[in-house]
mmCIF file of N, CA and C in Angstrom:
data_model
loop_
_atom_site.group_PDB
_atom_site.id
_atom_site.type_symbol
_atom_site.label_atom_id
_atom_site.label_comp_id
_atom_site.label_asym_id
_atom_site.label_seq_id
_atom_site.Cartn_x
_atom_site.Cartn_y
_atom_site.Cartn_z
ATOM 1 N N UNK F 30 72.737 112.577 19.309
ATOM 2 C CA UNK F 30 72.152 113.085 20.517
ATOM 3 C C UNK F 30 73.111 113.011 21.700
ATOM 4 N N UNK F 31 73.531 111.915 21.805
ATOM 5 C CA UNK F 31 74.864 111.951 23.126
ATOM 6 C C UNK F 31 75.691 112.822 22.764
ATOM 7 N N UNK F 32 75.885 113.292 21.874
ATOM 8 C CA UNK F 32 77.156 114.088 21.392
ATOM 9 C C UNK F 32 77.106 115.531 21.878
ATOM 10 N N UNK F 33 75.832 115.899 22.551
ATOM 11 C CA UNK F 33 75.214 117.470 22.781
ATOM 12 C C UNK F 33 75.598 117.425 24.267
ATOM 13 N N UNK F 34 75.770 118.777 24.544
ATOM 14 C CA UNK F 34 76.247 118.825 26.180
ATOM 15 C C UNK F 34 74.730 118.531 26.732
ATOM 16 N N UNK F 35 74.928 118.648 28.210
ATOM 17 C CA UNK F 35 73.806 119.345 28.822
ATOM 18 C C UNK F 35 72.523 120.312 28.489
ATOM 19 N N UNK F 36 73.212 121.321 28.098
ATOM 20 C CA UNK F 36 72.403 122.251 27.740
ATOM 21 C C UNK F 36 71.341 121.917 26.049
ATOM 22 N N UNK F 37 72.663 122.036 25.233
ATOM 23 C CA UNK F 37 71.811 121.084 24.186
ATOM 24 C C UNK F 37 71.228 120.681 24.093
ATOM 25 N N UNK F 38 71.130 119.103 24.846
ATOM 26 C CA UNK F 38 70.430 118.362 25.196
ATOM 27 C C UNK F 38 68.938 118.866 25.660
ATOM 28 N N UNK F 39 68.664 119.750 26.863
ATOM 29 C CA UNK F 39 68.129 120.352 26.773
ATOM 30 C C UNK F 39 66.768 120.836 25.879
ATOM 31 N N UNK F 40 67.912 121.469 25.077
ATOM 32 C CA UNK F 40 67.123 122.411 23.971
ATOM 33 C C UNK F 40 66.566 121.061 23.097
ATOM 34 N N UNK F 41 67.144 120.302 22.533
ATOM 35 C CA UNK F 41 66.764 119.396 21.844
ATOM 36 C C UNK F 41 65.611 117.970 21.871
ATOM 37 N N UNK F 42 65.360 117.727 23.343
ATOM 38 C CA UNK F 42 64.190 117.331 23.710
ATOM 39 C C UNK F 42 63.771 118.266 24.764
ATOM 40 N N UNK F 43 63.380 119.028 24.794
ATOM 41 C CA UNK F 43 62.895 120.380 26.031
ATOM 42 C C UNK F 43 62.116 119.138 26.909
ATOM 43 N N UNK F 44 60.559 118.682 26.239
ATOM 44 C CA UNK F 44 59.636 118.422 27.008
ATOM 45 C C UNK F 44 60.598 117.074 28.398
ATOM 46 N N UNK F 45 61.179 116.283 27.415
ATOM 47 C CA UNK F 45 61.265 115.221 28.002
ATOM 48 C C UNK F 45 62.562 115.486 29.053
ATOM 49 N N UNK F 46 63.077 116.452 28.770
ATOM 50 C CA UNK F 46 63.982 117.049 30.172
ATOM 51 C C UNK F 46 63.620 117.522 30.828
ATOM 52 N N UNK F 47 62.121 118.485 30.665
ATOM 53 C CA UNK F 47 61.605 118.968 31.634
ATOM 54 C C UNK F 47 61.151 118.005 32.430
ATOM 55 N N UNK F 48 60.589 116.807 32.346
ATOM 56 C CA UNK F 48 59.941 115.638 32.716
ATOM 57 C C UNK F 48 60.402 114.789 33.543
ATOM 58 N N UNK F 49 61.134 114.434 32.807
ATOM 59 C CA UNK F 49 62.045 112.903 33.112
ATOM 60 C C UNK F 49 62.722 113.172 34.771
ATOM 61 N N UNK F 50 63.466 113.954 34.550
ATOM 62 C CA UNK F 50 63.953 114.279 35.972
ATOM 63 C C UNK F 50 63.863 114.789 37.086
ATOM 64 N N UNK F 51 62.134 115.584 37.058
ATOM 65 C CA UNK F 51 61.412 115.630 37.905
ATOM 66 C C UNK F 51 60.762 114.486 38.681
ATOM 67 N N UNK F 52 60.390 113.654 37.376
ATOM 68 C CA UNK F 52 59.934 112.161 37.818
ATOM 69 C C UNK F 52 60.473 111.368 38.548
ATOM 70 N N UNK F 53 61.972 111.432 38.417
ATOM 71 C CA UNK F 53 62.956 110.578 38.567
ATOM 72 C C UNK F 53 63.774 111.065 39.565
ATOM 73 N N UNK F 54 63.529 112.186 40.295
ATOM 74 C CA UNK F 54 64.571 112.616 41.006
ATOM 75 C C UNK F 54 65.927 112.476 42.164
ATOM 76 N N UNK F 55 66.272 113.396 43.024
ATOM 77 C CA UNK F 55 67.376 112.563 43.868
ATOM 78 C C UNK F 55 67.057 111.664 44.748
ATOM 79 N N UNK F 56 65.868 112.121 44.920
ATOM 80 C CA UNK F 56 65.703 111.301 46.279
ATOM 81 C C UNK F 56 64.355 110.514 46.461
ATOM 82 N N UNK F 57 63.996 110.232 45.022
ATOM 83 C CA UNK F 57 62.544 109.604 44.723
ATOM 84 C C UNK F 57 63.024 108.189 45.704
ATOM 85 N N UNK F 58 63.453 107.371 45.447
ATOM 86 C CA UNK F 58 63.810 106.013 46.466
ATOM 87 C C UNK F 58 63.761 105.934 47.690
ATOM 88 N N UNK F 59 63.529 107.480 48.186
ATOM 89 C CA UNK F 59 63.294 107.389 49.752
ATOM 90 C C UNK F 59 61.396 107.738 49.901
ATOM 91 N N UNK F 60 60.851 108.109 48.458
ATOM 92 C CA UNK F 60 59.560 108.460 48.449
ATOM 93 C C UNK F 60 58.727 107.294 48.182
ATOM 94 N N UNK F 61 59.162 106.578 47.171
ATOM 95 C CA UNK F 61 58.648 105.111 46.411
ATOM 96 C C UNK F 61 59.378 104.075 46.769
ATOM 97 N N UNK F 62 58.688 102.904 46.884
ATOM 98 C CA UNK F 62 59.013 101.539 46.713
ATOM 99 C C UNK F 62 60.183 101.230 45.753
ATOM 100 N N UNK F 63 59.592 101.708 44.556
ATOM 101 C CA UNK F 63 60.727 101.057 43.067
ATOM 102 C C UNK F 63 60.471 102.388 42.589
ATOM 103 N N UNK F 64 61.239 101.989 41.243
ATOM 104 C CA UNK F 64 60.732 102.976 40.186
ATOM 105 C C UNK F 64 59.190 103.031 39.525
ATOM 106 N N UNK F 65 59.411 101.922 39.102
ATOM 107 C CA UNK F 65 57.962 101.611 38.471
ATOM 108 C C UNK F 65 56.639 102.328 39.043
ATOM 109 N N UNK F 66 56.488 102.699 40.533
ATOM 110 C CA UNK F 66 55.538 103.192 41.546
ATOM 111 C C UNK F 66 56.283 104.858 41.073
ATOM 112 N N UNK F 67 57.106 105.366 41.068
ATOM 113 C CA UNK F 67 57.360 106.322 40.935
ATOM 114 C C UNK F 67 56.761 106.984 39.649
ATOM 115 N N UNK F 68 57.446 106.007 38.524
ATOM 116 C CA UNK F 68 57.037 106.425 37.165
ATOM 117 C C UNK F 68 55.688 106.752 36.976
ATOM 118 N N UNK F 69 54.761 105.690 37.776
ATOM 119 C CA UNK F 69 53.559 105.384 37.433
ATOM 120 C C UNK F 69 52.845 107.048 38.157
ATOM 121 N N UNK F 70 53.005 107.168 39.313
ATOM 122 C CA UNK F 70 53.197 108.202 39.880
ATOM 123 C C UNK F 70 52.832 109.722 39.091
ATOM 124 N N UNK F 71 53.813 109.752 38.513
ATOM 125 C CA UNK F 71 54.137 111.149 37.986
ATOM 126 C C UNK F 71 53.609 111.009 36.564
ATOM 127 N N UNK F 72 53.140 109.996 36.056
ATOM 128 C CA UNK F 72 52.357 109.770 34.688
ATOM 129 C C UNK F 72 50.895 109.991 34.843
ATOM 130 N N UNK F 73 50.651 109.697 35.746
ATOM 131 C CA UNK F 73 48.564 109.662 36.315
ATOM 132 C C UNK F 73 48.868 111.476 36.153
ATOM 133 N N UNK F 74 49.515 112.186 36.193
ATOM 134 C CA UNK F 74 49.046 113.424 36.061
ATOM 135 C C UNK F 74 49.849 113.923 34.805
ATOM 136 N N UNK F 75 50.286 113.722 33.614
ATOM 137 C CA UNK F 75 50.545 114.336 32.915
ATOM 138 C C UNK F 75 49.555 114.524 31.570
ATOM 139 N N UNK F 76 49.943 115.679 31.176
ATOM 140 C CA UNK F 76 48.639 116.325 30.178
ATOM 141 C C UNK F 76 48.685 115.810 28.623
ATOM 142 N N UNK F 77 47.615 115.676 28.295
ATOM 143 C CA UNK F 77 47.623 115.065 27.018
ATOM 144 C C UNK F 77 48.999 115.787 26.371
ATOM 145 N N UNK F 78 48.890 116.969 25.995
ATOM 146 C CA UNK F 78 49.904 117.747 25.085
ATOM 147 C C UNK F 78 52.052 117.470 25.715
ATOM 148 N N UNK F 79 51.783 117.153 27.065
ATOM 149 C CA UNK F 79 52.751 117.002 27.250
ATOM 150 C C UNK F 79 53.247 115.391 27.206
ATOM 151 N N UNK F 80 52.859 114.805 27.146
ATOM 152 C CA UNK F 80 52.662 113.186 27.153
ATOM 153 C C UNK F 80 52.723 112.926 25.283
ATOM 154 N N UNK F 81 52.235 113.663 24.391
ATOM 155 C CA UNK F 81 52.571 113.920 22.932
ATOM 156 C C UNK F 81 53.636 114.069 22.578
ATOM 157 N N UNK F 82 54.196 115.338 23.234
ATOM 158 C CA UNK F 82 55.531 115.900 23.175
ATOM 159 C C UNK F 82 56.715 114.899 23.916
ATOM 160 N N UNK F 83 56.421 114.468 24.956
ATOM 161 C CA UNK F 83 57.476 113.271 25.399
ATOM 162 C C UNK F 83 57.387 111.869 24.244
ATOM 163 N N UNK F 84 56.363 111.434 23.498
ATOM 164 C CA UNK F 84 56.523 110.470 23.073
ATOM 165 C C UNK F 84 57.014 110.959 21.423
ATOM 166 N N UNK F 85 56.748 111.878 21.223
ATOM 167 C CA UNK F 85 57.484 112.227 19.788
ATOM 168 C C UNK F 85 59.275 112.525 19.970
ATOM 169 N N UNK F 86 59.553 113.139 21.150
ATOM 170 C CA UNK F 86 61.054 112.996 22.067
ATOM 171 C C UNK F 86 61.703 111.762 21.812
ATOM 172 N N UNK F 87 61.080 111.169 22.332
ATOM 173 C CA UNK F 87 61.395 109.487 22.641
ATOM 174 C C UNK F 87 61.814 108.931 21.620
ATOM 175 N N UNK F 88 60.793 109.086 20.727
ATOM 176 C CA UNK F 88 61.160 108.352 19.221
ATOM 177 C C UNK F 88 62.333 109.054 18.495
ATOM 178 N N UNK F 89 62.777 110.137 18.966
ATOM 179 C CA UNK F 89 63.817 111.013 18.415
ATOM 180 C C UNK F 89 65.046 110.252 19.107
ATOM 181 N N UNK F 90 65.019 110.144 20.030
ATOM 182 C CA UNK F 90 66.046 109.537 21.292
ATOM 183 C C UNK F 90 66.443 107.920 20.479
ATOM 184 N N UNK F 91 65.186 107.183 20.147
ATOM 185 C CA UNK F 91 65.308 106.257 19.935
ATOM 186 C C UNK F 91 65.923 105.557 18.014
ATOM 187 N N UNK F 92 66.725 106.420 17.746
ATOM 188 C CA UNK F 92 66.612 106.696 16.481
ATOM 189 C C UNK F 92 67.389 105.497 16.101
ATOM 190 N N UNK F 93 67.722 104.997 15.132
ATOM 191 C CA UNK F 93 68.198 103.712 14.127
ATOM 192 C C UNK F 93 69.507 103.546 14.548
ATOM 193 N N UNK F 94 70.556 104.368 15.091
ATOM 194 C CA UNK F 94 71.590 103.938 14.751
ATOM 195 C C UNK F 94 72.381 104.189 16.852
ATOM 196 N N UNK F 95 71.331 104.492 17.282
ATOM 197 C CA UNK F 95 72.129 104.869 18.598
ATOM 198 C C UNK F 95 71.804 104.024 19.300
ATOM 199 N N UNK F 96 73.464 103.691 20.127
ATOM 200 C CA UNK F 96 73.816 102.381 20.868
ATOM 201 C C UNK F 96 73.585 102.756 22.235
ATOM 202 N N UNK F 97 73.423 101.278 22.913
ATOM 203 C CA UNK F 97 73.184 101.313 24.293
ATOM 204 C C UNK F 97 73.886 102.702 25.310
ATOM 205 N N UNK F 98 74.969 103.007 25.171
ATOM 206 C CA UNK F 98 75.632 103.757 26.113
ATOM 207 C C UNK F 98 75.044 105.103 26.128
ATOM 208 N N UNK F 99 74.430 105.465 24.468
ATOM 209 C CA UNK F 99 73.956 106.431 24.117
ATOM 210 C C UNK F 99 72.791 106.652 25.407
ATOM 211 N N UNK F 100 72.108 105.665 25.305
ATOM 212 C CA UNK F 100 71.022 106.087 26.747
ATOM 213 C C UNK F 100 71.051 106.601 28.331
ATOM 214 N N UNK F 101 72.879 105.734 28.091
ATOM 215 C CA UNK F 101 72.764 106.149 29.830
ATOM 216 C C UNK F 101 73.412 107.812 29.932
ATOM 217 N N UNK F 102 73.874 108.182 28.903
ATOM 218 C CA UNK F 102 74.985 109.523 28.515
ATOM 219 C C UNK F 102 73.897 110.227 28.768
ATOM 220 N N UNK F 103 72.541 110.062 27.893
ATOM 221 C CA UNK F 103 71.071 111.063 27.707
ATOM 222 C C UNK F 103 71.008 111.066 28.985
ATOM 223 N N UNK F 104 70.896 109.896 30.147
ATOM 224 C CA UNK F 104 69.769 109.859 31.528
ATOM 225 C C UNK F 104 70.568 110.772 32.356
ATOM 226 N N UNK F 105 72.665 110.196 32.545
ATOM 227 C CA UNK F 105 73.004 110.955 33.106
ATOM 228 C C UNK F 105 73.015 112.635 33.249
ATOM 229 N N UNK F 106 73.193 112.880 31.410
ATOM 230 C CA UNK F 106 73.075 114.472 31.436
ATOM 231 C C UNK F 106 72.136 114.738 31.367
ATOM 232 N N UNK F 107 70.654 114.405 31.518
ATOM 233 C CA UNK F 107 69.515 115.194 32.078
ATOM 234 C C UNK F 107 69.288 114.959 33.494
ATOM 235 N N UNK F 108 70.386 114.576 34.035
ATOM 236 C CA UNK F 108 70.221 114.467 35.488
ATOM 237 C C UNK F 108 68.891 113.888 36.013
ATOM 238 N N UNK F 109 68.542 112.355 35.414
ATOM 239 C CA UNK F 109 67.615 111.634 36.042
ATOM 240 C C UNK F 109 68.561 110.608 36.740
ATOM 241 N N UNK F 110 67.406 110.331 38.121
ATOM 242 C CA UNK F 110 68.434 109.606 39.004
ATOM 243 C C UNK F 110 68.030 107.983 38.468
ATOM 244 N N UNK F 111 68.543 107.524 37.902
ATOM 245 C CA UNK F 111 67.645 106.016 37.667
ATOM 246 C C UNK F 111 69.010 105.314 36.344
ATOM 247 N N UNK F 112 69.371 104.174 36.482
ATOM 248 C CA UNK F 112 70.026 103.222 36.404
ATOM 249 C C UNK F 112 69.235 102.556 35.585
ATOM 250 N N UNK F 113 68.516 101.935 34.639
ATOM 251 C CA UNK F 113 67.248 101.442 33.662
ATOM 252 C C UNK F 113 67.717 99.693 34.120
ATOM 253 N N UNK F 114 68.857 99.404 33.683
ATOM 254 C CA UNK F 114 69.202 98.095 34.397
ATOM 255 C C UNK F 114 69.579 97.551 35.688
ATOM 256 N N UNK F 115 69.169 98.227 36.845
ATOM 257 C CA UNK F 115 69.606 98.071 38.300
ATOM 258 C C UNK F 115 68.436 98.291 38.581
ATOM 259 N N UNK F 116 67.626 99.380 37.980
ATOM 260 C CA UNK F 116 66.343 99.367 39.225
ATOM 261 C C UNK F 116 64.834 99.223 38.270
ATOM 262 N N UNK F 117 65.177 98.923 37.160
ATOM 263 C CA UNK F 117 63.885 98.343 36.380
ATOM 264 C C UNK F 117 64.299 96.809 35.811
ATOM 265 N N UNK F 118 65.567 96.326 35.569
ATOM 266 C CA UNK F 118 66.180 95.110 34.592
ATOM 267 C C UNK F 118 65.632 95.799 33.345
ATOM 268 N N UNK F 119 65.979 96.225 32.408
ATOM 269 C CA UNK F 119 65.491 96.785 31.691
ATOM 270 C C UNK F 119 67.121 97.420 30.618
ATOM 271 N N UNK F 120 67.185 97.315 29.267
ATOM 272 C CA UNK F 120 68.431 98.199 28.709
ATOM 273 C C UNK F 120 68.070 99.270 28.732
ATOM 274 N N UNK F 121 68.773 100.079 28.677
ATOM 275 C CA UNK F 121 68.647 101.779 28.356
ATOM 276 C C UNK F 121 67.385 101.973 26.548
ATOM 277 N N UNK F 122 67.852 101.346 25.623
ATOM 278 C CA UNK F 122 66.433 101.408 24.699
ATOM 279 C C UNK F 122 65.465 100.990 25.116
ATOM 280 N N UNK F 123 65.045 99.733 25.875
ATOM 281 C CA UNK F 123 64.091 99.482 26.270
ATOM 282 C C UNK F 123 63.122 100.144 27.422
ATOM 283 N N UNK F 124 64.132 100.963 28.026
ATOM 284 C CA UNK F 124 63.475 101.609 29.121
ATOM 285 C C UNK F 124 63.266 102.810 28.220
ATOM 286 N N UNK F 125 63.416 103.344 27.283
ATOM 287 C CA UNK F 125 63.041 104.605 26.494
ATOM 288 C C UNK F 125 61.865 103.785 26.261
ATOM 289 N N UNK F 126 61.704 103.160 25.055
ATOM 290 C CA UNK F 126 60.792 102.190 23.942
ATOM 291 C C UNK F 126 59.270 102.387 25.260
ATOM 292 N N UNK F 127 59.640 101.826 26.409
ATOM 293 C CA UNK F 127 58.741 101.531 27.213
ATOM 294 C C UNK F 127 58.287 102.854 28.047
ATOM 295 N N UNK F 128 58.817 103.766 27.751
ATOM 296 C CA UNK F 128 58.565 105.387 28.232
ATOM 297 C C UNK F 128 57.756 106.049 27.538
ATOM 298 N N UNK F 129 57.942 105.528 25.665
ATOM 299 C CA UNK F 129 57.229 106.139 24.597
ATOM 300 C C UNK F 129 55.455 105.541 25.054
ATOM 301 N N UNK F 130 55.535 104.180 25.294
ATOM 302 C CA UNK F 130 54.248 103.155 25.639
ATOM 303 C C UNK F 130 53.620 104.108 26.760
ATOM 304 N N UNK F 131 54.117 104.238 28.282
ATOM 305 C CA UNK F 131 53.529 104.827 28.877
ATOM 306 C C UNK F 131 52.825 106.463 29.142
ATOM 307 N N UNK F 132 53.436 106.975 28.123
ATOM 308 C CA UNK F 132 53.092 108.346 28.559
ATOM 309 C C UNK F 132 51.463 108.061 28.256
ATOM 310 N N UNK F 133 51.497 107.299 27.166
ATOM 311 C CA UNK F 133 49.850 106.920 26.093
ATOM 312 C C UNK F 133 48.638 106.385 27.136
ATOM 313 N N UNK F 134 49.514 105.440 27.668
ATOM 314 C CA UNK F 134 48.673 104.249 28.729
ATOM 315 C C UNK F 134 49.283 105.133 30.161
ATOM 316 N N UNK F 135 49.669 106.093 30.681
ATOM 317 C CA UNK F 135 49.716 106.234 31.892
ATOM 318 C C UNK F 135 50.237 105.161 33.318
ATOM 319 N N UNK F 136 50.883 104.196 32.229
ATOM 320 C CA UNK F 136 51.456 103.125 33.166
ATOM 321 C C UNK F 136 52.595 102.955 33.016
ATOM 322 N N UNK F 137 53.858 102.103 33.764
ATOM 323 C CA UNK F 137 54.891 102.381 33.231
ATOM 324 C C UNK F 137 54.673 100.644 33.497
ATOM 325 N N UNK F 138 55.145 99.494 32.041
ATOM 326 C CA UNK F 138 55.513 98.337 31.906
ATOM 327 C C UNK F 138 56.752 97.609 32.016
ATOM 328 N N UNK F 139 57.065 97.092 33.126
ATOM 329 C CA UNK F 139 58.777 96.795 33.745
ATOM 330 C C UNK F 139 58.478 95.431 33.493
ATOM 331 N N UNK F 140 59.110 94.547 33.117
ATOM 332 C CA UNK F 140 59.322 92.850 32.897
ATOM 333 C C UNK F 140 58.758 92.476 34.706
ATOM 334 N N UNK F 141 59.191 92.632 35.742
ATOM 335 C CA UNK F 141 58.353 92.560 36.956
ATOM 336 C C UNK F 141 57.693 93.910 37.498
ATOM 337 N N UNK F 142 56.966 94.510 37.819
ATOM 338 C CA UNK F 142 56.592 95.343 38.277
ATOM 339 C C UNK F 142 56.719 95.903 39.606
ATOM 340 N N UNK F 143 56.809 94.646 40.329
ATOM 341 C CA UNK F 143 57.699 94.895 41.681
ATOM 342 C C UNK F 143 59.361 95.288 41.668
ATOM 343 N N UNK F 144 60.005 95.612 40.671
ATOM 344 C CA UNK F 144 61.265 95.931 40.771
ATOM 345 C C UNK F 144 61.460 96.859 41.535
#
């Protein structure tokens, strides 16, 4: 999956690019507190079918053999603004793992929640 440009990328999880970086955008930090308020945010309105499609993504993203860096390569080239260990404490799998959890529960679960 890191290995795909941009566009690729793209094509290869559609939903969760369409998503992620809307959620996450340039200038969400001047809109929200943390992330976590953000995430949580933009999850209270997503649709069953699209919240399916991000968590079957996820598990694709999250596959057996791909290493940490692999995550931040995905966040940077879908152009989400968010750092998983600076502004959640969180690794790059774990902040996926915990993306797959929320689309279900509409919450997003950060080790503090005030991050």
């Amino acid at each position: 999956m890191k290995d795909l440009d941009a566009s690729g990328l793209r094509r290869a999880i559609p939903a969760l690019a369409g998503w992620l970086p809307g959620a996450l955008y340039s200038s969400w930090e001047s809109d929200y507190s943390n992330a976590v308020e953000a995430l949580d945010d933009v999850l209270e309105g997503l649709s069953e079918g699209t919240a399916t499609a991000i968590q079957d993504e996820v598990d694709t993203v999250l596959h057996p053999g791909a290493r940490e860096d692999d995550f931040s390569a995905i966040l940077v080239k879908l152009g989400v603004n968010l750092d998983p260990e600076r502004h959640l404490g969180l690794s790059g799998r774990e902040f996926f793992r915990r993306l797959s959890e929320a689309v279900l529960t509409r919450r997003f679960d950060a080790p503090d929640r005030s991050v």
